[in-house]
Coordinates of N, CA and C in Angstrom, one line a residue:
M689 N 50.2 -24.7 -10.1 CA 50.4 -23.8 -9.0 C 49.6 -24.3 -7.8
Q690 N 50.2 -24.2 -6.7 CA 49.5 -24.6 -5.4 C 48.5 -23.5 -5.0
T691 N 47.5 -24.0 -4.3 CA 46.4 -23.1 -3.8 C 46.9 -21.8 -3.1
L692 N 47.8 -22.0 -2.1 CA 48.3 -20.9 -1.4 C 49.1 -19.9 -2.2
E693 N 49.8 -20.5 -3.2 CA 50.6 -19.7 -4.1 C 49.7 -18.8 -5.0
A694 N 48.6 -19.4 -5.5 CA 47.6 -18.6 -6.2 C 47.0 -17.5 -5.4
I695 N 46.7 -17.8 -4.2 CA 46.1 -16.8 -3.3 C 47.1 -15.7 -3.1
A696 N 48.3 -16.0 -2.8 CA 49.4 -15.0 -2.6 C 49.6 -14.2 -3.9
K697 N 49.4 -14.8 -5.0 CA 49.7 -14.1 -6.3 C 48.6 -13.2 -6.8
R698 N 47.3 -13.6 -6.4 CA 46.2 -12.9 -7.0 C 46.1 -11.4 -6.6
K699 N 45.9 -10.6 -7.5 CA 45.7 -9.1 -7.2 C 44.7 -8.6 -8.2
S700 N 44.1 -7.4 -7.8 CA 43.2 -6.8 -8.7 C 43.9 -6.0 -9.8
T701 N 43.4 -6.3 -11.0 CA 44.0 -5.7 -12.2 C 43.0 -4.6 -12.7
R702 N 43.6 -3.4 -12.9 CA 42.8 -2.3 -13.3 C 43.3 -1.7 -14.7
N703 N 44.0 -2.6 -15.4 CA 44.5 -2.1 -16.7 C 44.7 -3.3 -17.6
F704 N 43.5 -3.9 -18.0 CA 43.5 -5.1 -18.9 C 43.9 -4.7 -20.3
D705 N 44.5 -5.6 -21.0 CA 44.7 -5.4 -22.5 C 43.4 -5.8 -23.2
P706 N 42.7 -4.8 -23.7 CA 41.4 -5.1 -24.4 C 41.5 -5.9 -25.7
N707 N 42.8 -6.0 -26.2 CA 43.0 -6.7 -27.5 C 43.4 -8.1 -27.3
K708 N 43.6 -8.6 -26.0 CA 44.1 -9.9 -25.8 C 42.9 -10.7 -25.1
T709 N 42.4 -11.7 -25.9 CA 41.3 -12.4 -25.4 C 41.7 -13.6 -24.5
V710 N 40.8 -14.0 -23.6 CA 41.0 -15.2 -22.8 C 40.4 -16.4 -23.5
P711 N 41.1 -17.4 -23.8 CA 40.6 -18.6 -24.5 C 39.4 -19.2 -23.8
D712 N 38.5 -19.6 -24.7 CA 37.2 -20.2 -24.2 C 37.4 -21.3 -23.2
D713 N 38.4 -22.2 -23.4 CA 38.6 -23.3 -22.4 C 39.0 -22.8 -21.0
L714 N 39.8 -21.7 -21.0 CA 40.1 -21.1 -19.7 C 38.9 -20.4 -19.0
V715 N 38.1 -19.7 -19.8 CA 36.9 -19.1 -19.2 C 36.0 -20.2 -18.7
D716 N 35.9 -21.3 -19.4 CA 35.0 -22.4 -19.0 C 35.6 -23.0 -17.7
T717 N 36.9 -23.2 -17.6 CA 37.5 -23.7 -16.4 C 37.3 -22.8 -15.2
I718 N 37.4 -21.5 -15.4 CA 37.2 -20.5 -14.3 C 35.7 -20.5 -13.9
V719 N 34.8 -20.6 -14.8 CA 33.4 -20.6 -14.5 C 33.1 -21.9 -13.7
K720 N 33.6 -23.0 -14.1 CA 33.4 -24.3 -13.4 C 33.9 -24.2 -12.0
A721 N 35.1 -23.5 -11.8 CA 35.6 -23.3 -10.4 C 34.6 -22.5 -9.6
G722 N 34.0 -21.5 -10.2 CA 33.0 -20.7 -9.5 C 31.8 -21.5 -9.0
C723 N 31.5 -22.5 -9.9 CA 30.3 -23.3 -9.6 C 30.6 -24.4 -8.5
Q724 N 31.8 -24.5 -8.1 CA 32.2 -25.4 -7.0 C 32.1 -24.7 -5.6
A725 N 31.8 -23.4 -5.6 CA 31.8 -22.7 -4.4 C 30.7 -23.2 -3.4
P726 N 30.9 -23.0 -2.1 CA 29.9 -23.4 -1.2 C 28.7 -22.4 -1.3
I727 N 27.5 -22.9 -1.3 CA 26.3 -22.1 -1.5 C 25.4 -22.4 -0.3
G728 N 25.0 -21.4 0.4 CA 24.2 -21.5 1.6 C 22.9 -22.3 1.3
G729 N 22.7 -23.3 2.1 CA 21.5 -24.2 1.9 C 21.6 -25.0 0.6
N730 N 22.7 -25.0 0.0 CA 22.9 -25.7 -1.3 C 21.9 -25.3 -2.3
Q731 N 21.4 -24.0 -2.2 CA 20.4 -23.5 -3.1 C 21.0 -23.0 -4.4
R732 N 21.6 -23.9 -5.2 CA 22.3 -23.5 -6.4 C 21.4 -22.9 -7.5
D733 N 20.1 -23.2 -7.4 CA 19.1 -22.5 -8.3 C 18.9 -21.1 -8.0
S734 N 19.5 -20.6 -6.9 CA 19.3 -19.2 -6.5 C 20.4 -18.3 -7.2
L735 N 21.3 -18.9 -8.0 CA 22.3 -18.1 -8.6 C 22.3 -18.3 -10.1
H736 N 22.8 -17.3 -10.8 CA 22.8 -17.4 -12.3 C 24.1 -16.7 -12.7
L737 N 24.9 -17.3 -13.6 CA 26.1 -16.7 -14.2 C 25.8 -16.2 -15.6
T738 N 26.3 -15.0 -15.9 CA 26.3 -14.5 -17.3 C 27.7 -14.2 -17.7
V739 N 28.2 -14.9 -18.7 CA 29.6 -14.7 -19.2 C 29.4 -13.7 -20.4
C740 N 30.0 -12.5 -20.2 CA 29.8 -11.5 -21.3 C 31.2 -11.2 -21.9
R741 N 31.2 -11.4 -23.2 CA 32.4 -11.0 -24.1 C 32.0 -9.9 -25.0
N742 N 30.7 -9.5 -24.9 CA 30.1 -8.5 -25.9 C 30.5 -7.1 -25.5
K743 N 31.4 -6.5 -26.2 CA 31.9 -5.1 -25.9 C 30.8 -4.1 -25.9
D744 N 29.9 -4.3 -26.9 CA 28.8 -3.3 -27.0 C 27.9 -3.3 -25.7
I745 N 27.7 -4.5 -25.1 CA 26.9 -4.5 -23.9 C 27.7 -4.0 -22.7
L746 N 29.0 -4.3 -22.7 CA 29.8 -3.7 -21.6 C 29.9 -2.2 -21.7
D747 N 30.0 -1.7 -23.0 CA 29.9 -0.2 -23.2 C 28.6 0.4 -22.7
E748 N 27.5 -0.3 -23.0 CA 26.2 0.1 -22.6 C 26.1 0.2 -21.0
I749 N 26.6 -0.8 -20.4 CA 26.7 -0.8 -18.9 C 27.5 0.4 -18.4
N750 N 28.7 0.6 -19.0 CA 29.5 1.7 -18.6 C 28.8 3.0 -18.8
Q751 N 28.1 3.2 -19.9 CA 27.4 4.5 -20.1 C 26.2 4.7 -19.1
F752 N 25.5 3.6 -18.8 CA 24.4 3.6 -17.9 C 24.9 3.9 -16.5
T753 N 26.0 3.3 -16.1 CA 26.6 3.4 -14.8 C 27.1 4.9 -14.6
A754 N 27.8 5.4 -15.6 CA 28.3 6.8 -15.5 C 27.1 7.8 -15.3
A755 N 26.1 7.6 -16.1 CA 24.9 8.4 -16.0 C 24.3 8.3 -14.6
A756 N 24.1 7.1 -14.1 CA 23.5 6.9 -12.8 C 24.3 7.5 -11.7
M757 N 25.6 7.5 -11.8 CA 26.5 8.0 -10.8 C 26.8 9.5 -11.0
K758 N 26.3 10.0 -12.2 CA 26.5 11.4 -12.5 C 27.9 11.8 -12.6
I759 N 28.7 11.0 -13.3 CA 30.1 11.2 -13.5 C 30.4 11.1 -15.0
D760 N 31.6 11.5 -15.4 CA 32.0 11.3 -16.8 C 32.1 9.8 -17.1
A761 N 31.9 9.6 -18.4 CA 31.9 8.2 -18.9 C 33.3 7.6 -18.7
R762 N 33.4 6.4 -18.2 CA 34.7 5.7 -18.1 C 34.4 4.2 -18.2
D763 N 35.5 3.4 -18.2 CA 35.4 2.0 -18.4 C 35.5 1.4 -17.0
F764 N 34.3 1.0 -16.5 CA 34.2 0.4 -15.1 C 34.8 -1.0 -15.1
F765 N 35.0 -1.6 -16.3 CA 35.6 -3.0 -16.5 C 37.1 -3.0 -16.8
Y766 N 37.7 -1.8 -16.8 CA 39.1 -1.6 -17.0 C 39.7 -2.3 -18.3
G767 N 38.8 -2.4 -19.3 CA 39.3 -2.9 -20.6 C 39.3 -4.5 -20.6
A768 N 38.7 -5.1 -19.6 CA 38.6 -6.6 -19.6 C 37.8 -7.1 -20.7
P769 N 38.3 -8.1 -21.4 CA 37.6 -8.7 -22.5 C 36.5 -9.6 -22.1
V770 N 36.5 -10.1 -20.9 CA 35.5 -11.0 -20.3 C 35.0 -10.5 -19.0
V771 N 33.7 -10.5 -18.8 CA 33.2 -10.2 -17.4 C 32.1 -11.3 -17.1
V772 N 32.3 -11.9 -16.0 CA 31.3 -12.9 -15.5 C 30.5 -12.3 -14.4
F773 N 29.2 -12.1 -14.7 CA 28.3 -11.5 -13.8 C 27.6 -12.6 -13.0
V774 N 27.5 -12.4 -11.7 CA 26.8 -13.4 -10.8 C 25.5 -12.7 -10.3
S775 N 24.4 -13.2 -10.7 CA 23.1 -12.7 -10.3 C 22.5 -13.7 -9.3
A776 N 21.6 -13.2 -8.4 CA 21.0 -14.0 -7.4 C 19.5 -13.7 -7.3
A777 N 18.8 -14.7 -6.9 CA 17.4 -14.6 -6.5 C 17.3 -14.6 -5.0
P778 N 16.9 -13.5 -4.4 CA 16.9 -13.5 -2.9 C 16.0 -14.6 -2.3
K779 N 16.5 -15.2 -1.3 CA 15.7 -16.3 -0.6 C 15.2 -15.7 0.7
Q780 N 13.9 -15.9 1.0 CA 13.3 -15.4 2.2 C 13.8 -16.1 3.5
M781 N 14.1 -17.4 3.3 CA 14.5 -18.1 4.5 C 15.9 -17.8 5.0
A782 N 16.7 -17.2 4.2 CA 18.0 -16.7 4.6 C 18.3 -15.4 4.0
P783 N 17.7 -14.3 4.5 CA 17.9 -13.0 3.9 C 19.4 -12.6 3.8
S784 N 19.7 -12.1 2.6 CA 21.0 -11.6 2.3 C 22.1 -12.6 2.0
V785 N 21.7 -13.9 2.1 CA 22.7 -15.0 1.9 C 23.2 -14.9 0.4
E786 N 22.5 -14.2 -0.5 CA 23.0 -14.1 -1.8 C 24.3 -13.4 -1.9
Y787 N 24.5 -12.5 -1.0 CA 25.8 -11.7 -1.0 C 27.0 -12.6 -0.7
A788 N 26.8 -13.5 0.4 CA 27.8 -14.4 0.8 C 28.0 -15.4 -0.3
N789 N 26.9 -16.0 -0.9 CA 27.1 -17.0 -2.0 C 27.8 -16.4 -3.2
T790 N 27.4 -15.2 -3.6 CA 28.1 -14.6 -4.7 C 29.5 -14.4 -4.4
G791 N 29.9 -13.9 -3.2 CA 31.3 -13.7 -2.9 C 32.1 -15.0 -3.0
C792 N 31.5 -16.1 -2.5 CA 32.2 -17.4 -2.6 C 32.4 -17.8 -4.1
V793 N 31.4 -17.6 -4.9 CA 31.5 -17.9 -6.3 C 32.6 -17.1 -7.0
I794 N 32.6 -15.8 -6.7 CA 33.6 -14.9 -7.4 C 35.0 -15.2 -6.9
E795 N 35.2 -15.4 -5.6 CA 36.5 -15.7 -5.1 C 37.1 -17.0 -5.7
N796 N 36.2 -18.1 -5.8 CA 36.7 -19.3 -6.5 C 37.2 -18.9 -7.9
M797 N 36.4 -18.1 -8.6 CA 36.8 -17.8 -10.0 C 38.1 -17.0 -10.0
L798 N 38.3 -16.1 -9.1 CA 39.5 -15.2 -9.1 C 40.7 -16.1 -8.8
I799 N 40.6 -17.0 -7.9 CA 41.7 -17.9 -7.6 C 42.0 -18.8 -8.7
A800 N 41.0 -19.4 -9.4 CA 41.2 -20.2 -10.5 C 41.8 -19.5 -11.7
A801 N 41.4 -18.2 -11.9 CA 41.9 -17.4 -12.9 C 43.4 -17.2 -12.7
T802 N 43.8 -16.9 -11.5 CA 45.2 -16.7 -11.1 C 46.0 -18.0 -11.4
D803 N 45.4 -19.1 -11.0 CA 46.1 -20.4 -11.3 C 46.3 -20.6 -12.8
A804 N 45.4 -20.1 -13.6 CA 45.4 -20.3 -15.0 C 46.3 -19.2 -15.7
G805 N 46.8 -18.3 -15.0 CA 47.6 -17.2 -15.6 C 46.7 -16.1 -16.1
V806 N 45.5 -16.0 -15.7 CA 44.6 -15.0 -16.1 C 44.4 -13.9 -15.0
D807 N 44.5 -12.7 -15.3 CA 44.3 -11.6 -14.4 C 42.9 -11.3 -14.1
S808 N 42.5 -10.7 -13.0 CA 41.1 -10.5 -12.6 C 40.9 -9.3 -11.7
I809 N 39.7 -9.0 -11.5 CA 39.3 -8.0 -10.5 C 37.8 -8.3 -10.1
Y810 N 37.5 -8.1 -8.8 CA 36.2 -8.3 -8.3 C 35.4 -7.0 -8.5
L811 N 34.3 -7.0 -9.1 CA 33.5 -5.7 -9.4 C 32.2 -5.7 -8.6
W812 N 31.9 -4.4 -8.2 CA 30.7 -4.2 -7.4 C 29.9 -3.0 -7.9
G813 N 30.5 -1.9 -8.1 CA 29.8 -0.6 -8.3 C 29.0 -0.6 -9.6
A814 N 29.6 -1.0 -10.7 CA 28.9 -1.0 -12.0 C 27.8 -2.0 -12.0
V815 N 28.0 -3.1 -11.3 CA 27.0 -4.2 -11.2 C 25.8 -3.7 -10.4
Q816 N 26.0 -2.9 -9.4 CA 24.9 -2.4 -8.6 C 24.1 -1.4 -9.4
A817 N 24.7 -0.7 -10.3 CA 24.0 0.2 -11.2 C 23.2 -0.6 -12.2
L818 N 23.9 -1.6 -12.8 CA 23.2 -2.5 -13.8 C 22.0 -3.1 -13.2
A819 N 22.0 -3.5 -11.9 CA 20.8 -4.2 -11.3 C 19.6 -3.3 -11.4
K820 N 19.8 -2.0 -11.5 CA 18.6 -1.1 -11.6 C 18.1 -0.9 -13.0
N821 N 18.7 -1.5 -14.0 CA 18.3 -1.4 -15.4 C 17.7 -2.7 -15.9
T822 N 16.4 -2.9 -15.7 CA 15.8 -4.2 -16.0 C 15.8 -4.5 -17.5
E823 N 15.8 -3.5 -18.3 CA 15.9 -3.7 -19.8 C 17.2 -4.3 -20.2
L824 N 18.3 -3.7 -19.6 CA 19.6 -4.2 -19.9 C 19.9 -5.6 -19.3
C825 N 19.3 -5.8 -18.1 CA 19.4 -7.2 -17.5 C 18.7 -8.2 -18.4
A826 N 17.6 -7.8 -18.9 CA 16.8 -8.8 -19.8 C 17.6 -9.0 -21.1
K827 N 18.2 -7.9 -21.6 CA 19.1 -8.0 -22.8 C 20.3 -9.0 -22.6
M828 N 20.7 -9.0 -21.4 CA 21.9 -9.9 -21.0 C 21.4 -11.3 -20.7
G829 N 20.1 -11.6 -20.7 CA 19.7 -12.9 -20.4 C 19.6 -13.3 -19.0
I830 N 19.6 -12.3 -18.1 CA 19.5 -12.5 -16.7 C 18.0 -12.8 -16.4
P831 N 17.8 -14.0 -15.8 CA 16.4 -14.4 -15.6 C 15.6 -13.5 -14.7
E832 N 14.3 -13.4 -15.0 CA 13.4 -12.6 -14.2 C 13.4 -13.1 -12.7
G833 N 13.4 -12.2 -11.8 CA 13.5 -12.5 -10.4 C 15.0 -12.6 -9.9
F834 N 15.9 -12.5 -10.8 CA 17.3 -12.5 -10.4 C 17.9 -11.0 -10.5
R835 N 18.8 -10.7 -9.7 CA 19.4 -9.4 -9.6 C 20.9 -9.5 -9.7
P836 N 21.6 -8.8 -10.6 CA 23.1 -8.8 -10.6 C 23.6 -8.4 -9.2
V837 N 24.6 -9.1 -8.7 CA 25.1 -8.8 -7.4 C 26.6 -8.3 -7.5
S838 N 27.4 -9.1 -8.2 CA 28.8 -8.8 -8.4 C 29.3 -9.4 -9.7
A839 N 30.6 -9.1 -10.0 CA 31.1 -9.7 -11.2 C 32.6 -9.9 -11.1
A840 N 33.2 -10.7 -11.9 CA 34.6 -10.9 -12.0 C 35.0 -10.5 -13.4
A841 N 35.9 -9.6 -13.6 CA 36.5 -9.2 -14.9 C 37.7 -10.0 -15.1
L842 N 37.9 -10.6 -16.3 CA 39.0 -11.5 -16.6 C 39.7 -11.0 -17.8
G843 N 41.0 -11.1 -17.8 CA 41.8 -10.8 -19.0 C 43.3 -10.8 -18.6
Y844 N 44.1 -10.1 -19.4 CA 45.5 -10.1 -19.2 C 46.0 -8.6 -18.9
S845 N 46.7 -8.4 -17.9 CA 47.2 -7.1 -17.5 C 48.1 -6.5 -18.5
L846 N 48.0 -5.2 -18.7 CA 49.0 -4.5 -19.5 C 50.3 -4.3 -18.7
S847 N 50.3 -4.5 -17.4 CA 51.4 -4.2 -16.5 C 52.3 -5.5 -16.3
G848 N 52.0 -6.6 -16.9 CA 52.8 -7.7 -16.7 C 52.2 -8.6 -15.6
E849 N 52.9 -9.7 -15.3 CA 52.5 -10.7 -14.4 C 52.6 -10.2 -12.9
P850 N 51.6 -10.5 -12.1 CA 51.7 -10.1 -10.7 C 52.7 -10.9 -9.9
Q851 N 53.3 -10.3 -9.0 CA 54.3 -11.0 -8.1 C 53.6 -11.5 -6.9
A852 N 54.0 -12.7 -6.4 CA 53.4 -13.3 -5.2 C 53.8 -12.4 -4.0
R853 N 52.8 -12.3 -3.1 CA 53.1 -11.6 -1.8 C 53.3 -12.6 -0.7
E854 N 53.9 -12.3 0.3 CA 54.0 -13.2 1.5 C 52.6 -13.2 2.1
L855 N 52.1 -14.4 2.4 CA 50.9 -14.5 3.2 C 51.1 -14.1 4.6
S856 N 50.2 -13.2 5.1 CA 50.3 -12.7 6.5 C 48.9 -12.4 7.0
V857 N 48.8 -12.2 8.3 CA 47.6 -11.8 8.9 C 47.6 -10.3 8.8
S858 N 46.9 -9.7 7.8 CA 47.0 -8.3 7.6 C 45.7 -7.6 7.9
L859 N 44.7 -8.3 8.3 CA 43.4 -7.7 8.8 C 43.4 -7.8 10.3
N860 N 42.6 -6.9 10.9 CA 42.5 -7.0 12.4 C 42.0 -8.4 12.8
A861 N 42.7 -9.0 13.7 CA 42.4 -10.4 14.1 C 42.8 -10.6 15.5
N862 N 42.1 -11.5 16.2 CA 42.5 -12.0 17.5 C 42.3 -13.5 17.6
Y863 N 43.1 -14.1 18.4 CA 43.0 -15.6 18.6 C 42.7 -15.8 20.0
I864 N 41.6 -16.6 20.2 CA 41.2 -16.9 21.6 C 41.3 -18.4 21.9

């Protein structure tokens, strides 16, 4: 698949088949693509990836998130069998660069996933709740001093393969 075709075809999946796993080699390829993202100041030691296939941990995050948001329990990962969490250690010389760096890592993974025929979604809310639970972060192996920022859920949609959209300028833009 060509890069622009993968970009046009990528869409957020909110109904993963929880019984269909993503092969380890594809997960590894997707994670490697994330590691090729541009990182501000090339400070690669300021990021940490946690690949989670453990349903019990994902359920624990779901329960904690629902309680923190004071809503009924639900699956914030949409049944995805794999979730890749990106954590960052804030850098004082470039405040908030961890958000840009994390976004670049996640976007690379989402495009690589689409290229490999794997569906995905960029996650924020449940990850922000998780960041407040230091015990659960430690249980996940997130290093001290790092904070979960975002995640990519990976799997296969119950709705079938996404169709490519036409690339267009659909955000407010001006050319000068």
